[in-house]
Structure formats: C-alpha cells, structure tokens
PDB file of C-alpha atoms in Angstrom:
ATOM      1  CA  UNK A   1       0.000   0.000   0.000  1.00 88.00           C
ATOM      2  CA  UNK A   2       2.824   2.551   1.059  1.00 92.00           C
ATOM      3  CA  UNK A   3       4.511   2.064  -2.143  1.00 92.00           C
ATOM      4  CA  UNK A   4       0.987   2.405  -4.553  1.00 89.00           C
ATOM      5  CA  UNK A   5       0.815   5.485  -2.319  1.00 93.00           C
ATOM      6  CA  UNK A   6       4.178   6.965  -3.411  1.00 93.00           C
ATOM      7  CA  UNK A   7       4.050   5.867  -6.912  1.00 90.00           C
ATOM      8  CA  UNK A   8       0.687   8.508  -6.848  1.00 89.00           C
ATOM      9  CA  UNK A   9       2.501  11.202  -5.215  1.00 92.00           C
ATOM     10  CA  UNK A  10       5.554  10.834  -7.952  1.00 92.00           C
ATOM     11  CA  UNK A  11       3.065  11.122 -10.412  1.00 90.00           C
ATOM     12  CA  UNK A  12       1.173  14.173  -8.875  1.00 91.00           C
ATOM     13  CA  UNK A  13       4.666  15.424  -9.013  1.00 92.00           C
ATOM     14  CA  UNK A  14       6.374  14.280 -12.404  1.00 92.00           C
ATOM     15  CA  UNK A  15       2.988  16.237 -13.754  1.00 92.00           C
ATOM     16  CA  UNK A  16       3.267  19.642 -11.871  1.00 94.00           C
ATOM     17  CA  UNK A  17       7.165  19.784 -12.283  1.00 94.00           C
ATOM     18  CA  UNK A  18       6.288  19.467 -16.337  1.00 93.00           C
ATOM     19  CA  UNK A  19       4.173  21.932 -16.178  1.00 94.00           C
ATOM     20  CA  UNK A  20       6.427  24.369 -14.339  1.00 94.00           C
ATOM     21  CA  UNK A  21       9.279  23.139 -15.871  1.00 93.00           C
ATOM     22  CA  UNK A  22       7.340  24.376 -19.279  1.00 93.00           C
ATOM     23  CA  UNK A  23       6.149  27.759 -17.972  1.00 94.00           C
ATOM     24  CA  UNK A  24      10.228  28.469 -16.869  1.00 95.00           C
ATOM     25  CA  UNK A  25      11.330  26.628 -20.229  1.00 95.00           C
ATOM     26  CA  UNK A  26       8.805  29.605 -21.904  1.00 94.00           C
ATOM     27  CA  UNK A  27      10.692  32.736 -19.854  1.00 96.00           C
ATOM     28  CA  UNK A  28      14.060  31.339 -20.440  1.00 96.00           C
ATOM     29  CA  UNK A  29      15.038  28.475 -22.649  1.00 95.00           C
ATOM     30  CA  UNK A  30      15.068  24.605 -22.154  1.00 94.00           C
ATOM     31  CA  UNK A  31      18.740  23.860 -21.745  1.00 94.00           C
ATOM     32  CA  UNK A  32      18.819  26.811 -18.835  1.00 95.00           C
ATOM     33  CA  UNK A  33      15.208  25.724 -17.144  1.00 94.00           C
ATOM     34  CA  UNK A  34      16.615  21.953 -17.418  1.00 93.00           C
ATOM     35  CA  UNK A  35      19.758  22.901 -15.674  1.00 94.00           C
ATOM     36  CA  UNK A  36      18.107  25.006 -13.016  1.00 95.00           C
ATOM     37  CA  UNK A  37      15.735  21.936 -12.563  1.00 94.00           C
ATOM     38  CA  UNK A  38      18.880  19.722 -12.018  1.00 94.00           C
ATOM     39  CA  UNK A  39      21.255  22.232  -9.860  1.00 96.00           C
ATOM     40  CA  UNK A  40      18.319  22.608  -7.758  1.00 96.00           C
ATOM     41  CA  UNK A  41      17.260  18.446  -7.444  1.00 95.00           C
ATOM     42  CA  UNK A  42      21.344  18.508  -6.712  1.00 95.00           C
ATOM     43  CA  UNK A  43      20.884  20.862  -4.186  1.00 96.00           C
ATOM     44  CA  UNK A  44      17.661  19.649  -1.869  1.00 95.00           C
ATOM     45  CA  UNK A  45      19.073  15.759  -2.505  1.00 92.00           C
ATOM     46  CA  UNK A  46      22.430  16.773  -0.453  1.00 91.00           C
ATOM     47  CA  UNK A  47      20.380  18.922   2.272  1.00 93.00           C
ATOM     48  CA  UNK A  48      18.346  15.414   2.304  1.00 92.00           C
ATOM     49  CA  UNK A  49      21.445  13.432   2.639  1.00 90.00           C
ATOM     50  CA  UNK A  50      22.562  16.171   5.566  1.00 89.00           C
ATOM     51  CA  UNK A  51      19.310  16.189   7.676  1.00 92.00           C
ATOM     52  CA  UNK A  52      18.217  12.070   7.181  1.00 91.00           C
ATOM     53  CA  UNK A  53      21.413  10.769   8.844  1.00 80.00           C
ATOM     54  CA  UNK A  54      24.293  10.003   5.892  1.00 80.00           C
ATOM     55  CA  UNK A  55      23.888   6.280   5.458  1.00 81.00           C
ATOM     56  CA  UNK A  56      26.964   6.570   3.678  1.00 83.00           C
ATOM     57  CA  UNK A  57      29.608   8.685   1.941  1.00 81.00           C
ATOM     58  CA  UNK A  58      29.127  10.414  -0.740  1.00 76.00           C
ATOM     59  CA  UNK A  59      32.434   9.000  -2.371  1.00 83.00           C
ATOM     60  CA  UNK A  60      31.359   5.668  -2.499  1.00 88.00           C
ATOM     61  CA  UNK A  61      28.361   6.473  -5.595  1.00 88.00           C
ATOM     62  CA  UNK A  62      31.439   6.043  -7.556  1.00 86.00           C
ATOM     63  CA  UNK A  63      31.888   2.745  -6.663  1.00 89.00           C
ATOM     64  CA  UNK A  64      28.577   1.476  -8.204  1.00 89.00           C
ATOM     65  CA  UNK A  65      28.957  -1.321 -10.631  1.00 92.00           C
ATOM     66  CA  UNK A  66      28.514  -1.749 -13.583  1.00 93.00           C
ATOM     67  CA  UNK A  67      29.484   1.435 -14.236  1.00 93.00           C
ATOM     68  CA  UNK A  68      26.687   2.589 -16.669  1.00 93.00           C
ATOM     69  CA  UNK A  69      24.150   2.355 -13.496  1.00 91.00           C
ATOM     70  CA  UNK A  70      25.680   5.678 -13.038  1.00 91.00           C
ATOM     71  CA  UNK A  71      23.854   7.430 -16.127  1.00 94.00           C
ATOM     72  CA  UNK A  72      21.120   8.140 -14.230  1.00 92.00           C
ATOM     73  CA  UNK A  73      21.675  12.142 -13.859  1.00 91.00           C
ATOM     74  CA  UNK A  74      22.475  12.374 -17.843  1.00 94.00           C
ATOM     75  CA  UNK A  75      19.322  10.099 -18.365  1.00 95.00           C
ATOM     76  CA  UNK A  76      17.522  12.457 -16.102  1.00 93.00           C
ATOM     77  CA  UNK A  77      18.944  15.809 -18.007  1.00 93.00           C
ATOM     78  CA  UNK A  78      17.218  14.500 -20.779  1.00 95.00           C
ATOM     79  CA  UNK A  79      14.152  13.277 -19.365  1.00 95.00           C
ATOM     80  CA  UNK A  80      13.597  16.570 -18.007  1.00 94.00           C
ATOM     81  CA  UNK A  81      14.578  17.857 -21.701  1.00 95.00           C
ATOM     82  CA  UNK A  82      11.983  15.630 -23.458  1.00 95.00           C
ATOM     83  CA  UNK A  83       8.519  16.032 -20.887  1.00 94.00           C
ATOM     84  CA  UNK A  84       9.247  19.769 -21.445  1.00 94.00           C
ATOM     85  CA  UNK A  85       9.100  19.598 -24.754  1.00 95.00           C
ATOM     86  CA  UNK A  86       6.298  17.381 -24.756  1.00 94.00           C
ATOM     87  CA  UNK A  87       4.419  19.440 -22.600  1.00 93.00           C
ATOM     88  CA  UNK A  88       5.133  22.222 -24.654  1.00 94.00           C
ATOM     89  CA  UNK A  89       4.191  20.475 -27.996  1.00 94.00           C
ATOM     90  CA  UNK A  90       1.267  18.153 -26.670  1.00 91.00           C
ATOM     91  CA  UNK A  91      -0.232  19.863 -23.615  1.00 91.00           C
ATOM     92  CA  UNK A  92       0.117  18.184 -20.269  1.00 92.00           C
ATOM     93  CA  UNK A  93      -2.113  15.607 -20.213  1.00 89.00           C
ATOM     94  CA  UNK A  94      -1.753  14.298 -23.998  1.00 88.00           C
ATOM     95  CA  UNK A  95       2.257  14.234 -23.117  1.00 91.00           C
ATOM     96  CA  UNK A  96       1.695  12.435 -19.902  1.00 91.00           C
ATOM     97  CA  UNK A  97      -0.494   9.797 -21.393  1.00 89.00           C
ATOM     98  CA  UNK A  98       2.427   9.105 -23.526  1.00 90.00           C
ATOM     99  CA  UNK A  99       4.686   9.332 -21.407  1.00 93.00           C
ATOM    100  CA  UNK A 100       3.395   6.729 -18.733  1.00 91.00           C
ATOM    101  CA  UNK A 101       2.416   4.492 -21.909  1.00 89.00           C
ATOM    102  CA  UNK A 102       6.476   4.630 -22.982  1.00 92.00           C
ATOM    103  CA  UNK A 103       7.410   3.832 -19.392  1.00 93.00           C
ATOM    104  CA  UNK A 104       5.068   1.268 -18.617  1.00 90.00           C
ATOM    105  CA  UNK A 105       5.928  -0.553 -22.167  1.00 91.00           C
ATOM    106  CA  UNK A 106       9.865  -0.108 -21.319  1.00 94.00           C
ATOM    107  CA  UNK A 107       9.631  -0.974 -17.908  1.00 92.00           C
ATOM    108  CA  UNK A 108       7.837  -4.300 -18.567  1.00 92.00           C
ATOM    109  CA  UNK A 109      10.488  -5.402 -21.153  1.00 94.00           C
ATOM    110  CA  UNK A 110      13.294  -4.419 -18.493  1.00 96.00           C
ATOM    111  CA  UNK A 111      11.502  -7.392 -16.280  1.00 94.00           C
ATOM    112  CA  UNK A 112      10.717  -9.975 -19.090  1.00 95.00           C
ATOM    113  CA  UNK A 113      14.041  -9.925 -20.150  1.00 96.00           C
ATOM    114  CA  UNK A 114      15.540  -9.280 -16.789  1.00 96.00           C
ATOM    115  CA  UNK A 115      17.929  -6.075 -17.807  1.00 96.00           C
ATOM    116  CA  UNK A 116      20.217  -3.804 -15.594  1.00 94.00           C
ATOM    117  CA  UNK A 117      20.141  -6.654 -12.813  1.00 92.00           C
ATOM    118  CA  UNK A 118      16.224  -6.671 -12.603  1.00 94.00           C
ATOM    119  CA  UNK A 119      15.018 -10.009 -11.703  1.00 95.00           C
ATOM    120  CA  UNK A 120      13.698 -11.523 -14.831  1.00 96.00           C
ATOM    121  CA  UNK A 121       9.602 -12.162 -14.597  1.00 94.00           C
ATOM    122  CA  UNK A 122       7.023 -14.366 -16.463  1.00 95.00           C
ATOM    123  CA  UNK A 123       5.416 -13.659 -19.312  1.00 94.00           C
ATOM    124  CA  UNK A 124       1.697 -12.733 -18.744  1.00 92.00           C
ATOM    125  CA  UNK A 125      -0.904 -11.799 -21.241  1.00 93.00           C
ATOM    126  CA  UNK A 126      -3.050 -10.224 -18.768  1.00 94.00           C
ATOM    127  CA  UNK A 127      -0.245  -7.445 -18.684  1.00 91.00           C
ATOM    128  CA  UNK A 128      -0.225  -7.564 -22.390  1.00 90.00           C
ATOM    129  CA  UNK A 129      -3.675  -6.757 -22.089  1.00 94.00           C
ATOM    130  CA  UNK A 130      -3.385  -3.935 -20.026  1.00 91.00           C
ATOM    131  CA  UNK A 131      -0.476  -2.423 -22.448  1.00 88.00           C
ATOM    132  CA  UNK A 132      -3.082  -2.524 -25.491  1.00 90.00           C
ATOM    133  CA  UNK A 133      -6.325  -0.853 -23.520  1.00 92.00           C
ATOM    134  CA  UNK A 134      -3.284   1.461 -22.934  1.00 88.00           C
ATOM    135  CA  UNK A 135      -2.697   1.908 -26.055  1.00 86.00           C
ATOM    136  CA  UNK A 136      -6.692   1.837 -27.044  1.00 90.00           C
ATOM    137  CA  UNK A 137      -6.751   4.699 -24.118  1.00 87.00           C
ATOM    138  CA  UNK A 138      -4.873   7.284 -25.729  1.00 85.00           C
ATOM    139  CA  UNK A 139      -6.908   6.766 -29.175  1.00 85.00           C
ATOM    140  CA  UNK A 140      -9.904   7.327 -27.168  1.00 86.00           C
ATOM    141  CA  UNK A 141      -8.133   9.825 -25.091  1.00 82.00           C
ATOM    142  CA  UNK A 142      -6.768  12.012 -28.790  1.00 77.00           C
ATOM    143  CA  UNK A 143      -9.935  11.133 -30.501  1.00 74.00           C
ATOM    144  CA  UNK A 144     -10.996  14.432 -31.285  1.00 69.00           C
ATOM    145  CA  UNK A 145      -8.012  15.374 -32.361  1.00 67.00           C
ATOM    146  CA  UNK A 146      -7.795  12.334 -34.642  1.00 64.00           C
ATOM    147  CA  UNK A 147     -10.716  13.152 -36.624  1.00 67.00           C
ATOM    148  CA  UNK A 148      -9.502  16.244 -37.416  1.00 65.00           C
TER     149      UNK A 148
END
C-alpha cells in the first residue's frame, strides 16, 4: 500500500514539475530551465542526505557497478529535456499519457528480459492486455483530435 501510495505522489509530481518546468522553459530556454531543474534536485538531494542521517559517503556512488548504473543524472537531463518539450508540444495531459504508456511498455520489457540486474519475470498476457487498452486509451483519449 505505502509504495501504490508513493508511486501517486511521484506522479502528482512528475505532472506539476512538467508543467512548471514548461512555464520556466517559456521565460528562459530549455537547456537553462533543465539545468536550473537539475542544480536545484542537486541541491535539496544533499540537504536530504545532511538532515536524514548520511547512510553513507558520498564517495562511495562512484563505486557502483557496472558502471553505466551511473547514467542516471544524464538520463535524467534529458528526461527533463523531453517532458518539457512534450508538454510544450502536446499539452500536459496528452504528453503524460504518452509518457506513462512509454514507461510502462519499457519498464515491462526491463523485467521480461531481466535487464540492468532486474530479476527476470514471467510472461503474462493479462499485462499484455493492459499495455493494449493502454494503447486503445490514448486513441480514445486524442480522438478528437484524430478526426480532425
């Protein structure tokens, strides 16, 4: 339950920091908003670290193996890159359908085929399923537009 709760929140959040991200992006450019967004994530994640106790050193990220596990920060530049332009271009909620239709597509093929050190899962076609009313969603969801 905690973690269904969460996963709400951090999409109540991934929305509103598109949005805002979009509105800066509009005042002063993407590359400078997307930095900002990123100096400032940099910024409350080491207060975080500060306050909750340092359950370890800062050093030892570097550590990590394999090494590509550390791409998440460039992976995250351009995610922030990419919702604000697809805010931008789409509107919030047309971008956001697409964008939790990508992730839940790519994160499903990470655990089939057991990638980056995920546990590999069963195939189930009842998840299949739920990918294509996905997919059938955001027809129903752009209809208007479609018939256009």
């Amino acid at each position: 339950m905690w973690g269904m709760l969460i996963s709400v929140i951090s999409g109540i959040l991934m929305s509103v920091q598109g949005v805002f991200n979009s509105e800066v992006t509009k005042q002063t450019g993407v590359w400078i908003a997307a930095a900002f967004v990123q100096v400032t994530a940099f910024i409350v994640c080491m207060a975080a670290w500060f306050v909750t106790g340092r359950e370890s050193g800062f050093g030892e990220v570097v550590l990590a193996r394999p090494v590509y596990l550390l791409s998440g920060g460039i992976i995250g530049a351009f995610i922030t890159y990419t919702v604000i332009i697809g805010m931008n271009t789409l509107g919030p909620a047309q971008s956001v359908i697409f964008i939790i239709t990508a992730q839940i597509i790519s994160a499903y093929l990470i655990e089939l085929l057991g990638l980056f050190g995920v546990e590999k899962s069963q195939f189930h076609w009842t998840k299949l399923l739920g990918v294509i009313l996905m997919a059938a969603g955001i027809i129903i969801f752009k209809w208007k537009d479609l018939r256009q």
